[in-house]
Short mmCIF file of C-alpha atoms in Angstrom, two decimals:
data_model
loop_
_atom_site.label_atom_id
_atom_site.label_comp_id
_atom_site.label_asym_id
_atom_site.label_seq_id
_atom_site.Cartn_x
_atom_site.Cartn_y
_atom_site.Cartn_z
CA MET A 146 18.87 -97.49 17.44
CA ASN A 147 20.84 -96.46 20.51
CA GLN A 148 23.99 -95.68 18.60
CA THR A 149 25.40 -92.32 19.65
CA MET A 150 25.43 -89.85 16.80
CA ILE A 151 26.68 -86.74 18.57
CA LYS A 152 28.26 -86.34 21.95
CA MET A 153 28.97 -82.92 23.46
CA ILE A 154 31.04 -82.83 26.62
CA ASP A 155 31.20 -79.83 28.93
CA ILE A 156 31.01 -77.23 26.16
CA HIS A 157 32.00 -73.70 27.09
CA LYS A 158 31.79 -70.81 24.66
CA SER A 159 31.91 -67.04 25.06
CA PHE A 160 31.87 -64.19 22.62
CA GLY A 161 34.37 -61.82 24.21
CA ASP A 162 33.27 -61.29 27.81
CA HIS A 163 29.83 -62.58 27.06
CA PRO A 164 29.37 -66.26 27.97
CA VAL A 165 26.98 -68.13 25.67
CA LEU A 166 27.41 -71.75 26.73
CA SER A 167 28.70 -72.78 30.18
CA GLY A 168 29.12 -76.50 30.61
CA VAL A 169 26.70 -78.06 28.16
CA ASN A 170 26.52 -81.86 27.91
CA LEU A 171 24.41 -83.54 25.26
CA LYS A 172 24.10 -86.95 23.65
CA VAL A 173 22.13 -87.43 20.46
CA HIS A 174 21.22 -90.96 19.38
CA LYS A 175 20.89 -92.09 15.81
CA GLY A 176 17.41 -91.51 14.48
CA GLU A 177 16.39 -89.06 17.18
CA SER A 178 14.85 -85.71 16.45
CA ILE A 179 15.57 -83.19 19.12
CA ALA A 180 13.94 -79.82 19.47
CA ILE A 181 16.11 -77.16 21.08
CA ILE A 182 14.09 -74.37 22.56
CA GLY A 183 14.66 -71.47 24.88
CA PRO A 184 14.72 -67.70 25.08
CA SER A 185 16.49 -65.65 22.42
CA GLY A 186 20.21 -65.32 22.97
CA ALA A 187 20.31 -68.36 25.22
CA GLY A 188 22.93 -70.08 23.07
CA LYS A 189 20.71 -72.46 21.09
CA SER A 190 22.12 -71.52 17.69
CA THR A 191 25.67 -71.43 19.02
CA LEU A 192 25.27 -74.97 20.34
CA LEU A 193 24.19 -76.11 16.88
CA ARG A 194 26.96 -74.18 15.12
CA CYS A 195 29.62 -75.76 17.33
CA ILE A 196 28.61 -79.19 16.02
CA ASN A 197 29.64 -78.38 12.44
CA LYS A 198 32.49 -76.10 13.50
CA LEU A 199 30.97 -72.86 12.30
CA GLU A 200 31.93 -71.83 15.85
CA THR A 201 34.97 -72.90 17.81
CA ILE A 202 34.63 -74.01 21.41
CA ASP A 203 36.54 -72.51 24.33
CA LYS A 204 36.46 -75.71 26.36
CA GLY A 205 35.03 -79.19 26.05
CA ALA A 206 34.83 -81.82 23.33
CA ILE A 207 32.48 -82.81 20.52
CA GLU A 208 32.22 -86.22 18.91
CA ILE A 209 30.36 -87.11 15.75
CA GLU A 210 29.87 -90.86 15.41
CA GLY A 211 32.90 -91.48 17.59
CA THR A 212 35.22 -89.01 15.85
CA VAL A 213 36.42 -86.13 18.02
CA ILE A 214 35.92 -83.09 15.77
CA ALA A 215 36.69 -80.48 18.43
CA ALA A 216 38.40 -80.67 21.79
CA LYS A 217 39.87 -78.10 24.09
CA ASP A 218 41.16 -78.52 27.65
CA GLU A 219 39.14 -81.73 27.97
CA PRO A 220 41.16 -84.58 29.53
CA GLY A 221 40.98 -87.77 27.50
CA TYR A 222 39.87 -86.07 24.30
CA SER A 223 42.06 -84.97 21.44
CA VAL A 224 40.96 -83.88 18.01
CA ALA A 225 41.09 -86.60 15.36
CA HIS A 226 43.22 -86.38 12.24
CA LYS A 227 42.23 -83.63 9.80
CA HIS A 228 40.85 -86.07 7.24
CA GLU A 229 38.76 -87.86 9.84
CA VAL A 230 37.38 -84.56 11.11
CA LYS A 231 36.47 -83.59 7.57
CA ALA A 232 34.76 -86.93 6.98
CA ALA A 233 32.84 -86.59 10.24
CA LEU A 234 31.74 -83.04 9.44
CA ALA A 235 30.54 -84.26 6.04
CA LYS A 236 27.96 -86.32 7.94
CA THR A 237 26.26 -83.11 9.06
CA GLY A 238 23.95 -80.96 7.00
CA MET A 239 22.79 -77.51 8.05
CA VAL A 240 19.77 -75.38 7.30
CA PHE A 241 19.93 -71.71 8.23
CA GLN A 242 17.35 -69.20 9.38
CA SER A 243 18.08 -66.93 6.42
CA PHE A 244 18.30 -69.81 3.88
CA ASN A 245 21.70 -68.64 2.58
CA LEU A 246 21.04 -69.91 -0.93
CA PHE A 247 23.62 -68.96 -3.54
CA PRO A 248 21.77 -66.19 -5.41
CA HIS A 249 23.70 -66.61 -8.67
CA LYS A 250 22.72 -70.23 -9.01
CA THR A 251 19.38 -71.84 -9.79
CA ALA A 252 17.62 -74.13 -7.34
CA MET A 253 19.28 -77.07 -9.10
CA GLY A 254 22.61 -75.23 -9.17
CA ASN A 255 22.38 -74.76 -5.41
CA VAL A 256 21.54 -78.39 -4.75
CA ILE A 257 24.30 -79.85 -6.93
CA GLU A 258 27.07 -77.34 -6.13
CA ALA A 259 28.69 -79.35 -3.36
CA LEU A 260 28.10 -82.63 -5.20
CA LEU A 261 30.23 -81.24 -8.01
CA THR A 262 32.90 -79.52 -5.94
CA VAL A 263 33.11 -81.56 -2.75
CA LYS A 264 32.04 -85.02 -3.93
CA LYS A 265 33.55 -84.45 -7.39
CA MET A 266 30.58 -86.05 -9.11
CA ASN A 267 30.03 -85.62 -12.79
CA LYS A 268 27.21 -83.31 -13.70
CA ALA A 269 24.76 -85.93 -14.97
CA GLU A 270 25.07 -87.92 -11.77
CA ALA A 271 24.70 -84.79 -9.63
CA ILE A 272 21.61 -83.66 -11.51
CA LYS A 273 20.00 -87.04 -10.96
CA ILE A 274 20.45 -86.59 -7.21
CA GLY A 275 19.36 -82.97 -7.49
CA GLU A 276 16.11 -83.96 -9.18
CA LYS A 277 15.45 -86.56 -6.51
CA GLN A 278 16.09 -84.14 -3.65
CA LEU A 279 14.08 -81.30 -5.17
CA ALA A 280 11.19 -83.75 -5.67
CA ARG A 281 11.59 -84.81 -2.06
CA VAL A 282 10.86 -81.25 -0.90
CA GLY A 283 8.11 -80.81 -3.50
CA LEU A 284 10.01 -78.46 -5.82
CA ALA A 285 10.77 -80.64 -8.83
CA ASP A 286 9.21 -77.98 -11.07
CA LYS A 287 11.43 -75.17 -9.68
CA ALA A 288 14.80 -76.65 -10.65
CA ASP A 289 15.61 -73.78 -13.06
CA ALA A 290 14.30 -70.96 -10.85
CA TYR A 291 16.73 -68.53 -9.25
CA PRO A 292 16.34 -67.94 -5.50
CA SER A 293 15.03 -64.41 -6.05
CA HIS A 294 12.06 -65.91 -7.90
CA LEU A 295 11.16 -68.24 -5.04
CA SER A 296 9.06 -67.57 -1.94
CA GLY A 297 10.69 -67.82 1.48
CA GLY A 298 9.17 -71.23 2.05
CA GLN A 299 10.40 -72.48 -1.32
CA LYS A 300 13.87 -71.06 -0.65
CA GLN A 301 14.08 -72.90 2.64
CA ARG A 302 12.93 -76.13 1.00
CA VAL A 303 15.66 -75.74 -1.64
CA ALA A 304 18.13 -75.18 1.22
CA ILE A 305 16.92 -78.40 2.84
CA ALA A 306 17.27 -80.26 -0.48
CA ARG A 307 20.77 -78.81 -0.84
CA ALA A 308 21.77 -80.19 2.57
CA LEU A 309 20.06 -83.56 1.95
CA ALA A 310 21.83 -83.99 -1.39
CA MET A 311 25.07 -84.51 0.51
CA ASP A 312 23.49 -87.54 2.19
CA PRO A 313 24.08 -86.41 5.80
CA ASP A 314 23.54 -88.63 8.83
CA VAL A 315 22.42 -85.70 10.94
CA MET A 316 20.60 -82.51 10.02
CA LEU A 317 21.04 -79.29 11.96
CA PHE A 318 18.17 -76.85 11.63
CA ASP A 319 18.86 -73.35 12.93
CA GLU A 320 15.45 -71.71 13.33
CA PRO A 321 14.35 -72.89 9.89
CA THR A 322 11.02 -71.07 9.96
CA SER A 323 11.84 -67.89 11.90
CA ALA A 324 12.38 -65.75 8.79
CA LEU A 325 9.19 -66.92 7.08
CA ASP A 326 5.79 -65.34 6.74
CA PRO A 327 3.35 -67.27 8.93
CA GLU A 328 1.51 -68.79 5.98
CA LEU A 329 4.78 -70.28 4.64
CA VAL A 330 5.87 -71.94 7.87
CA GLY A 331 3.70 -75.01 7.34
CA GLU A 332 5.28 -76.19 4.10
CA VAL A 333 8.77 -76.15 5.63
CA LEU A 334 7.67 -77.89 8.83
CA GLU A 335 5.94 -80.52 6.70
CA VAL A 336 9.26 -81.35 5.02
CA ILE A 337 11.01 -81.62 8.39
CA ARG A 338 8.19 -83.75 9.76
CA ARG A 339 8.63 -86.20 6.90
CA LEU A 340 12.35 -86.39 7.61
CA ALA A 341 11.51 -87.28 11.21
CA GLU A 342 9.25 -90.05 9.95
CA GLU A 343 12.18 -91.36 7.89
CA ASN A 344 14.19 -91.43 11.13
CA MET A 345 16.66 -88.77 10.08
CA THR A 346 18.71 -87.67 13.09
CA MET A 347 17.87 -84.02 13.62
CA LEU A 348 18.61 -81.14 15.93
CA ILE A 349 16.07 -78.40 15.43
CA VAL A 350 16.37 -75.00 17.04
CA THR A 351 12.84 -73.70 16.89
CA HIS A 352 10.25 -71.38 18.37
CA GLU A 353 7.39 -73.51 17.02
CA MET A 354 6.17 -75.11 20.23
CA SER A 355 3.40 -77.23 18.77
CA PHE A 356 5.80 -78.54 16.12
CA ALA A 357 8.37 -79.41 18.79
CA ARG A 358 5.74 -81.20 20.79
CA GLU A 359 4.45 -83.16 17.84
CA VAL A 360 7.66 -84.07 16.00
CA ALA A 361 10.49 -84.18 18.53
CA ASP A 362 11.49 -87.30 20.41
CA ARG A 363 13.14 -85.08 22.99
CA VAL A 364 12.99 -81.45 23.93
CA ILE A 365 15.99 -79.59 25.20
CA PHE A 366 15.49 -76.30 26.95
CA ILE A 367 18.44 -73.94 27.10
CA ASP A 368 18.52 -70.93 29.34
CA GLY A 369 21.32 -69.07 31.11
CA GLN A 370 23.97 -70.79 28.93
CA GLN A 371 22.94 -74.24 30.17
CA ILE A 372 20.60 -77.09 29.40
CA VAL A 373 17.87 -76.67 31.96
CA ALA A 374 15.68 -79.53 30.77
CA ASN A 375 16.21 -82.59 28.61
CA ALA A 376 12.95 -84.50 28.50
CA SER A 377 10.28 -86.11 26.35
CA PRO A 378 7.82 -83.61 24.85
CA GLN A 379 5.01 -84.92 27.07
CA GLU A 380 7.06 -84.46 30.21
CA PHE A 381 8.35 -81.12 29.08
CA PHE A 382 5.12 -79.49 27.96
CA ASP A 383 2.65 -81.13 30.35
CA ASN A 384 4.74 -81.13 33.50
CA PRO A 385 7.26 -78.33 33.38
CA GLU A 386 8.97 -78.50 36.72
CA HIS A 387 11.44 -75.71 36.38
CA PRO A 388 9.97 -72.26 37.01
CA ARG A 389 12.03 -70.80 34.14
CA ILE A 390 10.47 -73.30 31.72
CA ARG A 391 7.00 -72.50 33.04
CA ALA A 392 7.59 -68.81 32.59
CA PHE A 393 8.90 -69.37 29.05
CA LEU A 394 6.03 -71.62 28.03
CA GLU A 395 3.47 -69.20 29.39
CA LYS A 396 4.91 -66.53 27.13
CA MET A 397 5.11 -68.79 24.09
CA LEU A 398 1.76 -70.62 24.24
CA MET B 73 43.78 -28.34 -49.48
CA THR B 74 42.24 -31.73 -48.91
CA THR B 75 38.81 -31.94 -47.31
CA ILE B 76 38.43 -33.31 -43.84
CA GLY B 77 36.96 -36.51 -45.27
CA GLU B 78 39.95 -37.14 -47.51
CA TYR B 79 42.35 -36.26 -44.72
CA PHE B 80 40.58 -38.67 -42.43
CA LEU B 81 41.17 -41.53 -44.89
CA GLU B 82 44.77 -40.48 -45.37
CA ALA B 83 45.52 -40.27 -41.65
CA LEU B 84 43.58 -43.34 -40.67
CA PRO B 85 46.11 -46.10 -41.52
CA LEU B 86 48.84 -44.47 -39.45
CA LEU B 87 46.47 -43.81 -36.56
CA LEU B 88 45.11 -47.35 -36.68
CA ASP B 89 48.69 -48.53 -36.48
CA GLY B 90 49.02 -46.57 -33.25
CA LEU B 91 45.73 -48.00 -32.10
CA ILE B 92 47.17 -51.49 -32.29
CA SER B 93 49.52 -50.81 -29.34
CA THR B 94 46.52 -49.63 -27.36
CA LEU B 95 44.53 -52.72 -28.23
CA ILE B 96 47.41 -55.11 -27.49
CA ILE B 97 47.93 -53.60 -24.05
CA PHE B 98 44.19 -53.74 -23.44
CA ALA B 99 43.92 -57.37 -24.54
CA VAL B 100 46.84 -58.46 -22.39
CA VAL B 101 45.50 -56.66 -19.34
CA VAL B 102 42.07 -58.21 -19.85
CA ALA B 103 43.52 -61.67 -20.40
CA ILE B 104 46.05 -61.58 -17.53
CA GLY B 105 45.23 -58.62 -15.31
CA PHE B 106 41.56 -59.40 -14.83
CA PRO B 107 41.95 -63.03 -13.72
CA LEU B 108 44.94 -61.93 -11.65
CA SER B 109 42.78 -59.26 -9.99
CA ILE B 110 40.24 -61.89 -8.96
CA ILE B 111 43.01 -64.06 -7.51
CA VAL B 112 44.65 -61.11 -5.72
CA ALA B 113 41.27 -59.97 -4.35
CA SER B 114 40.60 -63.52 -3.09
CA LEU B 115 44.00 -63.68 -1.42
CA LYS B 116 43.41 -60.27 0.15
CA THR B 117 40.17 -61.72 1.55
CA ILE B 118 41.17 -65.21 2.74
CA GLY B 119 44.94 -65.38 2.30
CA PRO B 120 47.39 -65.75 5.19
CA LYS B 121 48.12 -62.56 7.06
CA TRP B 122 51.67 -62.11 5.74
CA LEU B 123 50.43 -62.41 2.16
CA ARG B 124 47.62 -59.93 2.76
CA ARG B 125 50.27 -57.55 4.06
CA VAL B 126 52.51 -58.05 1.03
CA LEU B 127 49.56 -57.47 -1.31
CA GLY B 128 48.62 -54.42 0.71
CA VAL B 129 52.06 -52.92 0.15
CA TYR B 130 51.87 -53.74 -3.55
CA THR B 131 48.49 -52.05 -3.86
CA TRP B 132 49.71 -49.07 -1.85
CA ILE B 133 52.65 -48.52 -4.20
CA PHE B 134 50.91 -49.09 -7.52
CA ARG B 135 47.77 -47.17 -6.60
CA GLY B 136 49.62 -44.41 -4.86
CA THR B 137 52.02 -43.45 -7.65
CA PRO B 138 51.38 -42.22 -11.19
CA LEU B 139 51.36 -44.87 -13.90
CA LEU B 140 53.63 -42.63 -15.96
CA LEU B 141 56.23 -42.67 -13.19
CA GLN B 142 55.94 -46.45 -12.76
CA LEU B 143 56.41 -46.86 -16.48
CA VAL B 144 59.52 -44.73 -16.88
CA LEU B 145 61.04 -45.92 -13.61
CA VAL B 146 60.69 -49.62 -14.39
CA TYR B 147 61.66 -49.04 -18.02
CA TYR B 148 64.90 -47.28 -17.16
CA ALA B 149 65.67 -48.95 -13.83
CA LEU B 150 65.44 -52.61 -14.79
CA PRO B 151 68.52 -52.57 -17.06
CA THR B 152 70.59 -50.87 -14.34
CA ILE B 153 69.95 -53.84 -12.02
CA GLY B 154 70.83 -56.25 -14.78
CA VAL B 155 67.32 -57.26 -15.83
CA VAL B 156 67.04 -57.03 -19.58
CA LEU B 157 63.57 -57.55 -20.97
CA SER B 158 62.07 -56.47 -24.25
CA ASP B 159 60.50 -53.01 -24.20
CA ASN B 160 57.09 -54.43 -24.95
CA LEU B 161 57.29 -56.93 -22.11
CA VAL B 162 58.27 -54.23 -19.63
CA ILE B 163 55.37 -52.07 -20.72
CA LEU B 164 52.89 -54.93 -20.48
CA ILE B 165 54.13 -55.95 -17.03
CA VAL B 166 53.74 -52.42 -15.66
CA TYR B 167 50.23 -52.08 -17.09
CA VAL B 168 49.13 -55.43 -15.71
CA LEU B 169 50.55 -54.63 -12.24
CA SER B 170 49.01 -51.17 -12.19
CA VAL B 171 45.55 -52.21 -13.35
CA THR B 172 45.55 -55.25 -11.06
CA ALA B 173 46.28 -53.00 -8.08
CA TYR B 174 43.09 -51.02 -8.79
CA GLU B 175 40.85 -53.79 -10.01
CA SER B 176 41.75 -56.20 -7.20
CA GLU B 177 40.67 -53.50 -4.72
CA VAL B 178 37.41 -53.01 -6.62
CA ILE B 179 36.70 -56.75 -6.56
CA ARG B 180 37.78 -57.06 -2.93
CA GLY B 181 35.20 -54.40 -2.09
CA GLY B 182 32.58 -56.45 -3.92
CA MET B 183 33.61 -59.53 -1.95
CA ALA B 184 33.37 -57.68 1.36
CA GLY B 185 29.76 -56.84 0.54
CA ILE B 186 28.68 -60.47 0.30
CA GLU B 187 26.89 -61.59 3.44
CA ASN B 188 28.62 -64.02 5.75
CA GLY B 189 25.82 -66.53 5.38
CA GLN B 190 27.10 -67.42 1.92
CA TYR B 191 30.47 -68.50 3.35
CA GLU B 192 28.77 -70.39 6.16
CA ALA B 193 26.38 -72.25 3.87
CA ALA B 194 29.23 -73.25 1.56
CA LYS B 195 31.41 -74.25 4.50
CA ALA B 196 28.61 -76.31 6.02
CA LEU B 197 28.40 -78.15 2.69
CA GLY B 198 32.06 -79.07 3.06
CA MET B 199 33.45 -76.73 0.41
CA SER B 200 37.08 -75.68 0.82
CA ARG B 201 38.06 -72.03 1.09
CA VAL B 202 39.39 -72.01 -2.44
CA GLN B 203 36.19 -73.58 -3.75
CA ILE B 204 34.10 -71.07 -1.82
CA MET B 205 36.02 -68.16 -3.33
CA ARG B 206 36.05 -69.56 -6.85
CA ARG B 207 32.48 -70.82 -7.08
CA ILE B 208 30.47 -68.70 -4.65
CA ILE B 209 32.14 -65.44 -3.68
CA ALA B 210 34.13 -64.36 -6.76
CA PRO B 211 31.30 -64.82 -9.30
CA GLN B 212 28.97 -62.70 -7.18
CA ALA B 213 31.62 -60.06 -6.48
CA VAL B 214 32.58 -59.72 -10.14
CA ARG B 215 28.92 -59.20 -11.10
CA LYS B 216 28.56 -56.52 -8.46
CA VAL B 217 31.57 -54.56 -9.68
CA LEU B 218 30.90 -54.73 -13.43
CA PRO B 219 29.95 -51.02 -13.66
CA THR B 220 33.14 -49.93 -11.87
CA THR B 221 35.16 -52.35 -13.97
CA CYS B 222 33.75 -50.73 -17.12
CA SER B 223 35.11 -47.39 -15.94
CA GLU B 224 38.46 -49.01 -15.19
CA ALA B 225 38.55 -50.44 -18.69
CA ILE B 226 37.90 -47.07 -20.30
CA ILE B 227 40.54 -45.43 -18.12
CA LEU B 228 42.97 -48.11 -19.22
CA ILE B 229 42.34 -47.36 -22.89
CA LYS B 230 43.12 -43.70 -22.28
CA ASP B 231 46.12 -44.50 -20.10
CA THR B 232 47.76 -46.42 -22.93
CA THR B 233 48.75 -42.99 -24.32
CA LEU B 234 51.46 -43.02 -21.64
CA ILE B 235 53.64 -45.49 -23.55
CA ALA B 236 54.78 -42.50 -25.58
CA ALA B 237 56.88 -41.62 -22.53
CA VAL B 238 59.10 -44.63 -23.15
CA GLY B 239 59.40 -44.02 -26.86
CA GLU B 240 56.56 -46.14 -28.17
CA PHE B 241 54.05 -44.94 -30.73
CA ASP B 242 50.46 -45.07 -29.64
CA LEU B 243 47.43 -43.53 -31.29
CA LEU B 244 47.88 -40.13 -29.71
CA ARG B 245 51.58 -39.90 -30.48
CA HIS B 246 50.93 -40.76 -34.13
CA ALA B 247 48.24 -38.09 -34.19
CA THR B 248 50.64 -35.57 -32.69
CA SER B 249 53.28 -36.35 -35.29
CA LEU B 250 50.71 -35.83 -38.04
CA VAL B 251 49.60 -32.57 -36.51
CA THR B 252 53.15 -31.27 -36.32
CA SER B 253 54.10 -32.42 -39.84
CA ASP B 254 50.89 -31.37 -41.63
CA PHE B 255 50.26 -28.17 -39.68
CA ARG B 256 46.60 -29.07 -39.15
CA ILE B 257 44.84 -30.48 -36.12
CA ASP B 258 42.49 -32.82 -37.98
CA ALA B 259 44.48 -35.85 -36.85
CA TYR B 260 43.55 -35.00 -33.27
CA VAL B 261 39.90 -35.00 -34.26
CA VAL B 262 40.32 -38.41 -35.85
CA ALA B 263 42.08 -39.69 -32.72
CA LEU B 264 39.29 -38.32 -30.57
CA ILE B 265 36.70 -40.10 -32.68
CA LEU B 266 38.64 -43.35 -32.47
CA TYR B 267 38.90 -43.13 -28.67
CA LEU B 268 35.20 -42.46 -28.46
CA ILE B 269 34.42 -45.42 -30.68
CA ILE B 270 36.45 -47.74 -28.43
CA ALA B 271 34.83 -46.33 -25.30
CA SER B 272 31.42 -46.80 -26.86
CA ILE B 273 32.15 -50.40 -27.77
CA LEU B 274 33.36 -51.08 -24.23
CA THR B 275 30.29 -49.44 -22.72
CA LEU B 276 28.11 -51.55 -24.96
CA ILE B 277 29.92 -54.77 -24.09
CA PHE B 278 29.68 -54.04 -20.37
CA SER B 279 26.00 -53.16 -20.51
CA LYS B 280 25.43 -56.50 -22.27
CA LEU B 281 27.49 -58.23 -19.57
CA GLU B 282 25.51 -56.49 -16.85
CA LYS B 283 22.28 -57.71 -18.39
CA ARG B 284 23.64 -61.21 -18.82
CA TYR B 285 25.12 -61.35 -15.32
CA PRO B 286 23.00 -59.08 -13.14
CA ALA B 287 24.33 -58.24 -9.67
CA SER B 288 21.10 -59.46 -8.16
CA ILE B 289 19.07 -61.96 -10.10
#
């Protein structure tokens, strides 16, 4: 249970002159679900996107299950061989705020795309997995629907199924409900909650405080490019020590 | 004097013969130039910098100069540098290069309009850059640019008249020879009708394609 899934060491990242992360350290254990919260523009999404190399880091190192996938100016760390990095990255799945479904493919087409192209499965095999994953998010009946014919909540559930189809060890959720109408948020959170119950390792950037409190094993608060708090939800929500956290929670709750 | 109907039937075989050159050029450009345009557009989007530069120069030259000039220049210049190809091959190569220069830019524009999230989602799924272009970006871009591509196709049909400049007989040149030998312009009318028929067929095909592959589903 205490196996380290992700290790981030002294991560620094700026966009031009604008620093986004300044010395972030984070360890994620297997089976943990971690809620990442904090003010807008604090670097929450960037932190997540560094883990699957959608962003490069300026300094620091990142390990996924012991494989160094990114390292820069960090003594003792050097990036693993290309194939190992690729294999490690394949253990991550990501869900985006704006779903990013492929609009020219059906729900099933979206879910099986990477099974066909990346895992080189034959179509029958891929469809079997696709059916299972779509059922898992409650959309077995929408397999042939194009994204434009789905609601926001359904789109996001297809996106989750698409990521799960690749059988990841860790799921990265980048504000999965922020683009949804309020009445559609629940169905997506329900799917994520079930994943937490199945002990999926998850990092969830979210603004849903009650969800974070209920589902997360740990809450990480990022502000001013740094992790200000890294605590259990009880500790974090009931006893916020840091004045910046108190100010943030007062605004959010 | 024969009626226009009789003349039409008389002139038709010769004009259809000229039409064949047009259709061969069109078929070759569709079969080679179109796939090539997708590849060139993809390379202009994700290729290494030096290659993007090379393709930029190629586009600059072939878009920036008249097709007629390209045709006569290549046709007469190749033998002087020792390259001897059949006339037909030279003509086909020039048409493919010229059309690809335009169409690859059209498709590249379509690719540029696809939101970054599509690349990111595909990348997060572990897809390679080539897979992303081939399976995600290119299919969407091609759908988007179908209307412009239809115009390109019609322009190509009309531009095939230029092969007359290197001594080949196309539809229009046959028509002209009939007009000058028979002292009546009916052959031009027949040619005009034939061009319109081809353009209509193309428009029809593309509107079917647009319905079958809508830009946004």
